[in-house]
XYZ file of N, CA and C in Angstrom:
585
model
N 5.723 -273.188 -94.836
C 5.571 -272.426 -93.619
C 6.931 -272.084 -93.012
N 7.834 -273.047 -93.018
C 9.158 -272.787 -92.445
C 9.907 -271.725 -93.252
N 9.744 -271.750 -94.579
C 10.399 -270.743 -95.418
C 9.832 -269.354 -95.121
N 8.527 -269.269 -94.936
C 7.902 -267.990 -94.609
C 8.367 -267.486 -93.241
N 8.444 -268.389 -92.278
C 8.937 -268.012 -90.949
C 10.367 -267.493 -91.035
N 11.179 -268.120 -91.883
C 12.562 -267.668 -92.055
C 12.606 -266.266 -92.661
N 11.708 -265.984 -93.612
C 11.638 -264.637 -94.193
C 11.306 -263.605 -93.121
N 10.380 -263.952 -92.236
C 10.010 -263.041 -91.144
C 11.220 -262.774 -90.259
N 11.951 -263.833 -89.926
C 13.135 -263.676 -89.064
C 14.210 -262.821 -89.734
N 14.430 -263.056 -91.034
C 15.433 -262.278 -91.763
C 15.051 -260.802 -91.833
N 13.756 -260.524 -91.781
C 13.285 -259.132 -91.806
C 13.293 -258.508 -90.414
N 13.756 -259.275 -89.405
C 13.853 -258.741 -88.054
C 12.687 -259.074 -87.150
N 11.762 -259.888 -87.631
C 10.607 -260.266 -86.821
C 10.820 -261.586 -86.108
N 9.821 -261.986 -85.349
C 9.849 -263.283 -84.664
C 8.753 -264.149 -85.254
N 9.059 -265.418 -85.475
C 8.073 -266.337 -86.042
C 8.345 -267.748 -85.558
N 7.295 -268.460 -85.278
C 7.364 -269.877 -84.926
C 6.346 -270.618 -85.780
N 6.700 -271.808 -86.212
C 5.773 -272.643 -86.972
C 5.251 -273.729 -86.050
N 3.937 -273.799 -85.932
C 3.290 -274.821 -85.112
C 2.240 -275.497 -85.982
N 2.464 -276.751 -86.321
C 1.495 -277.500 -87.121
C 0.527 -278.212 -86.192
N -0.749 -278.165 -86.543
C -1.752 -278.823 -85.701
C -2.969 -279.177 -86.532
N -3.616 -280.248 -86.157
C -4.890 -280.653 -86.743
C -5.983 -280.114 -85.829
N -6.664 -279.049 -86.253
C -7.643 -278.411 -85.374
C -8.912 -279.239 -85.210
N -9.024 -280.343 -85.961
C -10.155 -281.244 -85.707
C -9.922 -282.048 -84.433
N -8.690 -282.020 -83.930
C -8.329 -282.707 -82.693
C -8.192 -281.662 -81.585
N -9.028 -281.755 -80.562
C -9.051 -280.741 -79.503
C -7.699 -280.574 -78.818
N -7.027 -281.690 -78.537
C -5.735 -281.616 -77.848
C -4.697 -280.895 -78.705
N -4.675 -281.178 -80.011
C -3.713 -280.512 -80.893
C -4.009 -279.022 -81.028
N -5.286 -278.670 -81.109
C -5.658 -277.252 -81.212
C -5.204 -276.497 -79.968
N -5.450 -277.078 -78.803
C -5.057 -276.431 -77.550
C -3.526 -276.352 -77.444
N -2.840 -277.426 -77.845
C -1.378 -277.439 -77.791
C -0.782 -276.364 -78.705
N -1.367 -276.174 -79.880
C -0.861 -275.151 -80.803
C -0.950 -273.762 -80.178
N -2.083 -273.466 -79.549
C -2.248 -272.160 -78.900
C -1.291 -272.043 -77.716
N -1.160 -273.114 -76.941
C -0.245 -273.100 -75.792
C 1.201 -272.876 -76.234
N 1.601 -273.514 -77.342
C 2.972 -273.340 -77.839
C 3.211 -271.911 -78.307
N 2.206 -271.316 -78.940
C 2.338 -269.917 -79.365
C 2.458 -269.001 -78.148
N 1.634 -269.253 -77.133
C 1.690 -268.444 -75.908
C 3.048 -268.596 -75.229
N 3.585 -269.807 -75.230
C 4.896 -270.048 -74.618
C 6.006 -269.334 -75.398
N 5.926 -269.393 -76.724
C 6.970 -268.791 -77.561
C 6.981 -267.268 -77.470
N 5.799 -266.659 -77.342
C 5.707 -265.199 -77.385
C 5.260 -264.574 -76.068
N 4.948 -265.413 -75.077
C 4.525 -264.895 -73.781
C 3.024 -264.755 -73.634
N 2.310 -264.685 -74.735
C 0.853 -264.540 -74.715
C 0.311 -264.733 -76.128
N -0.994 -264.777 -76.247
C -1.672 -264.785 -77.546
C -2.600 -263.583 -77.548
N -2.378 -262.655 -78.466
C -3.289 -261.516 -78.549
C -4.010 -261.435 -79.887
N -3.586 -262.254 -80.866
C -4.270 -262.318 -82.158
C -4.432 -263.779 -82.543
N -5.640 -264.140 -82.933
C -5.922 -265.481 -83.448
C -6.646 -265.321 -84.772
N -6.152 -265.995 -85.812
C -6.831 -266.015 -87.104
C -7.290 -267.443 -87.346
N -8.601 -267.647 -87.311
C -9.184 -268.961 -87.594
C -9.303 -269.106 -89.106
N -8.344 -269.812 -89.701
C -8.287 -269.911 -91.153
C -8.235 -271.356 -91.640
N -8.167 -272.312 -90.730
C -8.103 -273.716 -91.144
C -9.471 -274.159 -91.636
N -9.485 -274.948 -92.670
C -10.763 -275.442 -93.173
C -10.568 -276.437 -94.293
N -11.638 -277.085 -94.616
C -11.643 -278.115 -95.651
C -12.834 -277.858 -96.547
N -12.618 -277.890 -97.847
C -13.718 -277.733 -98.793
C -13.805 -278.985 -99.637
N -14.960 -279.591 -99.632
C -15.206 -280.764 -100.465
C -16.136 -280.351 -101.589
N -15.699 -280.566 -102.827
C -16.513 -280.179 -103.973
C -17.581 -281.228 -104.244
N -18.747 -280.764 -104.617
C -19.830 -281.673 -104.959
C -21.093 -281.315 -104.211
N -22.204 -281.884 -104.641
C -23.469 -281.606 -103.964
C -23.440 -282.077 -102.516
N -24.111 -281.341 -101.660
C -24.142 -281.693 -100.240
C -24.743 -283.072 -100.022
N -25.646 -283.484 -100.881
C -26.277 -284.797 -100.705
C -25.305 -285.933 -100.960
N -24.226 -285.678 -101.709
C -23.247 -286.717 -102.015
C -22.028 -286.671 -101.096
N -21.970 -285.718 -100.200
C -20.786 -285.565 -99.371
C -20.738 -286.643 -98.298
N -19.619 -287.340 -98.229
C -19.498 -288.438 -97.262
C -18.682 -288.059 -96.032
N -17.904 -286.990 -96.113
C -17.032 -286.667 -94.992
C -17.496 -285.416 -94.242
N -18.764 -285.414 -93.836
C -19.300 -284.285 -93.074
C -18.502 -284.052 -91.794
N -18.170 -285.127 -91.127
C -17.490 -284.998 -89.839
C -16.157 -284.271 -89.982
N -15.387 -284.632 -90.997
C -14.093 -283.986 -91.203
C -14.230 -282.522 -91.563
N -15.178 -282.210 -92.456
C -15.335 -280.829 -92.881
C -15.861 -279.948 -91.751
N -16.892 -280.400 -91.084
C -17.440 -279.606 -89.984
C -16.466 -279.556 -88.812
N -15.703 -280.634 -88.631
C -14.716 -280.663 -87.550
C -13.649 -279.600 -87.719
N -13.222 -279.356 -88.955
C -12.212 -278.331 -89.198
C -12.805 -276.949 -89.334
N -13.855 -276.835 -90.134
C -14.406 -275.521 -90.452
C -15.130 -274.871 -89.280
N -15.845 -275.639 -88.501
C -16.626 -275.056 -87.406
C -16.015 -275.396 -86.050
N -15.893 -276.675 -85.747
C -15.385 -277.061 -84.427
C -13.923 -276.664 -84.237
N -13.142 -276.661 -85.311
C -11.743 -276.235 -85.208
C -11.631 -274.802 -84.729
N -12.466 -273.918 -85.278
C -12.397 -272.519 -84.839
C -12.910 -272.361 -83.416
N -13.890 -273.175 -83.028
C -14.374 -273.130 -81.645
C -13.251 -273.554 -80.705
N -12.556 -274.630 -81.052
C -11.482 -275.149 -80.186
C -10.346 -274.142 -80.024
N -9.888 -273.572 -81.142
C -8.761 -272.641 -81.041
C -9.172 -271.353 -80.320
N -10.391 -270.909 -80.554
C -10.867 -269.701 -79.867
C -10.954 -269.940 -78.367
N -11.522 -271.068 -77.969
C -11.613 -271.382 -76.539
C -10.228 -271.474 -75.910
N -9.262 -271.988 -76.661
C -7.903 -272.107 -76.129
C -7.221 -270.742 -76.013
N -7.534 -269.816 -76.918
C -6.862 -268.510 -76.925
C -7.486 -267.499 -75.973
N -8.772 -267.608 -75.697
C -9.454 -266.592 -74.881
C -8.842 -266.381 -73.493
N -8.420 -267.430 -72.777
C -7.832 -267.170 -71.455
C -6.599 -266.266 -71.511
N -5.721 -266.474 -72.489
C -4.533 -265.630 -72.624
C -4.932 -264.194 -72.931
N -5.926 -264.031 -73.790
C -6.392 -262.689 -74.137
C -7.032 -262.010 -72.933
N -7.794 -262.778 -72.170
C -8.443 -262.220 -70.990
C -7.444 -261.782 -69.943
N -6.361 -262.538 -69.787
C -5.326 -262.203 -68.812
C -4.666 -260.873 -69.153
N -4.396 -260.657 -70.430
C -3.739 -259.416 -70.859
C -4.727 -258.284 -71.069
N -6.002 -258.618 -71.182
C -7.001 -257.582 -71.406
C -7.028 -257.048 -72.818
N -6.576 -257.876 -73.767
C -6.582 -257.449 -75.167
C -6.649 -258.676 -76.058
N -7.307 -258.561 -77.183
C -7.342 -259.683 -78.111
C -8.114 -259.361 -79.375
N -7.671 -259.970 -80.454
C -8.357 -259.862 -81.737
C -8.512 -261.273 -82.282
N -9.731 -261.652 -82.598
C -9.985 -262.964 -83.196
C -10.647 -262.728 -84.547
N -9.969 -263.166 -85.611
C -10.482 -263.019 -86.968
C -10.817 -264.406 -87.488
N -12.064 -264.594 -87.877
C -12.508 -265.868 -88.431
C -12.725 -265.697 -89.927
N -12.037 -266.520 -90.708
C -12.165 -266.462 -92.158
C -13.312 -267.371 -92.571
N -14.323 -266.774 -93.166
C -15.483 -267.512 -93.663
C -15.383 -267.526 -95.181
N -16.479 -267.318 -95.883
C -16.457 -267.275 -97.335
C -17.713 -266.598 -97.836
N -17.624 -266.036 -99.039
C -18.819 -265.512 -99.687
C -19.277 -266.446 -100.797
N -18.626 -267.588 -100.969
C -19.001 -268.500 -102.049
C -20.268 -269.267 -101.742
N -20.819 -269.116 -100.551
C -22.001 -269.895 -100.194
C -23.159 -269.650 -101.149
N -23.206 -268.446 -101.759
C -24.281 -268.191 -102.703
C -24.066 -268.939 -104.012
N -22.816 -269.269 -104.320
C -22.507 -269.817 -105.628
C -22.331 -271.322 -105.634
N -22.099 -271.928 -104.495
C -21.715 -273.326 -104.470
C -22.652 -274.148 -103.606
N -22.857 -275.378 -103.994
C -23.664 -276.276 -103.189
C -22.844 -276.939 -102.095
N -21.535 -276.933 -102.241
C -20.671 -277.586 -101.270
C -20.579 -276.770 -99.995
N -20.341 -277.432 -98.928
C -20.036 -276.796 -97.635
C -21.106 -275.841 -97.142
N -22.357 -276.073 -97.527
C -23.408 -275.128 -97.155
C -23.650 -275.080 -95.660
N -23.303 -276.119 -94.954
C -23.472 -276.080 -93.502
C -22.264 -275.471 -92.812
N -21.082 -275.712 -93.337
C -19.869 -275.256 -92.659
C -19.601 -273.773 -92.855
N -19.808 -273.249 -94.053
C -19.464 -271.856 -94.322
C -20.287 -270.893 -93.473
N -21.618 -271.016 -93.436
C -22.362 -270.113 -92.551
C -22.020 -270.329 -91.082
N -21.575 -271.524 -90.725
C -21.202 -271.794 -89.338
C -20.081 -270.892 -88.871
N -19.138 -270.589 -89.764
C -18.032 -269.699 -89.403
C -18.549 -268.305 -89.079
N -19.442 -267.797 -89.920
C -20.008 -266.479 -89.665
C -20.860 -266.449 -88.414
N -21.657 -267.477 -88.217
C -22.522 -267.539 -87.036
C -21.705 -267.614 -85.758
N -20.589 -268.319 -85.801
C -19.744 -268.434 -84.620
C -19.219 -267.061 -84.203
N -18.723 -266.293 -85.171
C -18.238 -264.949 -84.859
C -19.341 -264.080 -84.276
N -20.539 -264.156 -84.856
C -21.676 -263.381 -84.339
C -21.988 -263.775 -82.903
N -22.012 -265.069 -82.650
C -22.320 -265.565 -81.307
C -21.288 -265.091 -80.289
N -20.014 -265.162 -80.661
C -18.960 -264.756 -79.737
C -19.050 -263.262 -79.423
N -19.388 -262.453 -80.422
C -19.528 -261.015 -80.175
C -20.617 -260.736 -79.145
N -21.699 -261.513 -79.185
C -22.819 -261.285 -78.270
C -22.593 -261.924 -76.903
N -21.921 -263.078 -76.870
C -21.743 -263.795 -75.604
C -20.552 -263.292 -74.811
N -19.462 -262.970 -75.499
C -18.249 -262.543 -74.807
C -18.244 -261.022 -74.769
N -18.696 -260.465 -73.673
C -18.891 -259.020 -73.570
C -17.652 -258.264 -73.109
N -16.517 -258.951 -73.028
C -15.304 -258.230 -72.636
C -14.995 -257.159 -73.679
N -14.787 -255.948 -73.229
C -14.470 -254.867 -74.161
C -13.118 -255.078 -74.827
N -12.290 -255.909 -74.236
C -10.912 -256.034 -74.699
C -10.737 -257.001 -75.863
N -11.702 -257.878 -76.121
C -11.560 -258.870 -77.191
C -12.524 -258.514 -78.318
N -11.975 -258.385 -79.523
C -12.777 -258.056 -80.698
C -12.867 -259.281 -81.600
N -14.049 -259.523 -82.138
C -14.289 -260.656 -83.035
C -14.672 -260.126 -84.411
N -13.962 -260.587 -85.436
C -14.243 -260.178 -86.814
C -14.456 -261.415 -87.664
N -15.488 -261.397 -88.493
C -15.704 -262.452 -89.476
C -15.431 -261.859 -90.849
N -14.467 -262.441 -91.564
C -14.131 -261.986 -92.913
C -14.638 -262.986 -93.928
N -15.245 -262.487 -94.993
C -15.730 -263.337 -96.071
C -14.979 -263.059 -97.354
N -13.788 -263.631 -97.517
C -13.038 -263.400 -98.754
C -13.191 -264.554 -99.737
N -12.839 -264.279 -100.976
C -12.609 -265.322 -101.970
C -11.244 -265.052 -102.552
N -10.389 -266.052 -102.541
C -9.011 -265.854 -102.975
C -8.697 -266.707 -104.181
N -7.490 -266.541 -104.695
C -7.087 -267.292 -105.873
C -6.444 -268.618 -105.519
N -6.725 -269.127 -104.326
C -6.296 -270.486 -104.043
C -7.113 -271.387 -104.954
N -6.617 -272.549 -105.328
C -7.254 -273.320 -106.388
C -8.719 -273.672 -106.176
N -9.109 -274.095 -104.988
C -10.455 -274.651 -104.830
C -11.572 -273.663 -105.098
N -11.619 -272.469 -104.452
C -12.748 -271.587 -104.707
C -12.868 -271.161 -106.155
N -11.737 -270.834 -106.810
C -11.819 -270.360 -108.180
C -12.200 -271.471 -109.140
N -11.655 -272.660 -108.934
C -12.036 -273.780 -109.790
C -13.521 -274.047 -109.659
N -14.014 -274.056 -108.421
C -15.433 -274.313 -108.200
C -16.282 -273.222 -108.832
N -15.875 -271.983 -108.674
C -16.654 -270.888 -109.241
C -16.663 -270.956 -110.760
N -15.570 -271.397 -111.351
C -15.489 -271.450 -112.815
C -16.359 -272.544 -113.409
N -16.788 -273.481 -112.596
C -17.732 -274.480 -113.090
C -19.080 -273.834 -113.377
N -19.350 -272.720 -112.748
C -20.641 -272.049 -112.880
C -20.597 -270.834 -113.803
N -19.453 -270.144 -113.850
C -19.375 -268.896 -114.598
C -18.059 -268.818 -115.345
N -17.924 -267.761 -116.153
C -16.680 -267.530 -116.871
C -15.557 -267.266 -115.871
N -14.301 -267.491 -116.280
C -13.196 -267.234 -115.358
C -13.226 -265.797 -114.847
N -12.906 -265.622 -113.581
C -12.863 -264.288 -112.994
C -11.562 -264.121 -112.229
N -11.202 -262.870 -112.017
C -9.996 -262.618 -111.237
C -10.351 -262.677 -109.761
N -9.670 -263.540 -109.048
C -9.885 -263.677 -107.609
C -8.772 -262.947 -106.875
N -9.012 -262.655 -105.628
C -7.991 -262.027 -104.800
C -6.886 -263.024 -104.475
N -5.702 -262.508 -104.227
C -4.572 -263.347 -103.840
C -4.583 -263.546 -102.329
N -4.007 -264.638 -101.832
C -3.914 -264.817 -100.377
C -3.245 -263.632 -99.687
N -2.262 -263.007 -100.358
C -1.592 -261.846 -99.773
C -2.565 -260.691 -99.541
N -3.559 -260.547 -100.433
C -4.563 -259.493 -100.257
C -5.359 -259.717 -98.976
N -5.687 -260.971 -98.716
C -6.454 -261.293 -97.510
C -5.585 -261.085 -96.272
N -4.315 -261.486 -96.349
C -3.407 -261.288 -95.213
C -3.282 -259.802 -94.874
N -3.164 -258.953 -95.893
C -3.080 -257.509 -95.657
C -4.361 -256.984 -95.011
N -5.496 -257.545 -95.398
C -6.767 -257.113 -94.812
C -6.859 -257.538 -93.351
N -6.378 -258.742 -93.039
C -6.350 -259.190 -91.640
C -5.480 -258.237 -90.819
N -4.321 -257.868 -91.355
C -3.436 -256.936 -90.649
C -4.149 -255.607 -90.413
N -4.859 -255.121 -91.427
C -5.626 -253.880 -91.272
C -6.633 -254.002 -90.128
N -7.343 -255.115 -90.064
C -8.375 -255.307 -89.035
C -7.761 -255.330 -87.641
N -6.693 -256.107 -87.461
C -6.145 -256.272 -86.106
C -5.378 -255.042 -85.626
N -5.028 -254.137 -86.524
C -4.315 -252.917 -86.130
C -5.252 -251.771 -85.735
N -6.545 -251.989 -85.801
C -7.476 -250.916 -85.467
C -7.414 -250.577 -83.983
N -7.783 -249.371 -83.674
C -7.830 -248.892 -82.295
C -8.753 -249.766 -81.454
N -8.502 -249.801 -80.155
C -9.379 -250.539 -79.242
C -10.791 -249.976 -79.242
N -10.965 -248.770 -79.745
C -12.287 -248.156 -79.806
C -13.084 -248.621 -81.018
N -12.420 -249.370 -81.922
C -13.067 -249.809 -83.161
C -13.225 -251.318 -83.153
N -14.429 -251.764 -83.486
C -14.691 -253.193 -83.649
C -15.194 -253.426 -85.067
N -14.437 -254.166 -85.853
C -14.850 -254.523 -87.210
C -15.551 -255.868 -87.102
N -16.874 -255.857 -87.067
C -17.623 -257.089 -86.826
C -17.567 -258.051 -88.003
N -17.807 -257.546 -89.205
C -17.763 -258.418 -90.381
C -17.266 -257.615 -91.570
N -16.657 -258.326 -92.507
C -16.027 -257.665 -93.638
C -16.013 -258.617 -94.821
N -16.587 -258.182 -95.951
C -16.472 -258.947 -97.187
C -15.318 -258.357 -97.983
N -14.467 -259.225 -98.503
C -13.291 -258.787 -99.244
C -13.365 -259.432 -100.620
N -13.618 -258.616 -101.643
C -13.891 -259.135 -102.980
C -13.134 -258.360 -104.046
N -12.869 -259.024 -105.161
C -12.379 -258.324 -106.342
C -13.595 -257.738 -107.067
N -13.404 -256.748 -107.948
C -14.541 -256.203 -108.693
C -15.309 -257.272 -109.474
N -14.594 -258.258 -110.033
C -15.273 -259.326 -110.777
C -16.169 -260.147 -109.860
N -15.720 -260.376 -108.633
C -16.526 -261.141 -107.684
C -17.759 -260.354 -107.257
N -17.617 -259.037 -107.096
C -18.769 -258.201 -106.752
C -19.809 -258.296 -107.856
N -19.369 -258.190 -109.108
C -20.296 -258.260 -110.240
C -21.003 -259.609 -110.277
N -20.268 -260.687 -110.002
C -20.876 -262.023 -110.023
C -21.919 -262.171 -108.922
N -21.584 -261.739 -107.704
C -22.510 -261.891 -106.581
C -23.732 -261.001 -106.726
N -23.618 -259.914 -107.506
C -24.757 -259.024 -107.725
C -25.719 -259.558 -108.777
N -25.354 -260.643 -109.470
C -26.232 -261.194 -110.519
C -27.498 -261.762 -109.918
């Protein structure tokens, strides 16, 4: 993270690294507060922290940790960021979910929770200035692809950079546009999910 922040600075941008355990409410709030202090406000939040435990849901022993990060973590960071967004009258909140729920037995409670949270926020928070987007990508980070390969032949997954570019596309949209949900897939993933 520090190396990436340095690249941003060398390119003329501003970047701060704030590490936090979003399963801890105080740390989640502190991370948002530190970002607001460093930049004056928070106008974009990407809920991307999460934990994936491989294996059948019936054998999973760490429900609290997984749900704490995947669902409650995004609730905590969103609640911490909304006041800053409301003050400025602008905000974009992107929640990263997954489309692997059809293929995997793991995390069946946490993955839909991310999507449901975004849906709920869109309906409950009626401020025109804050947009909520739920993205369902599958990337080439080790866990999703390894898990998917247990079920099917190897497939080409998207790179994390592809997802980052898509997040940038979403948050740069006009205030007149709300991208509620977006699936981001490689052609191989589309073919697999259509089976």
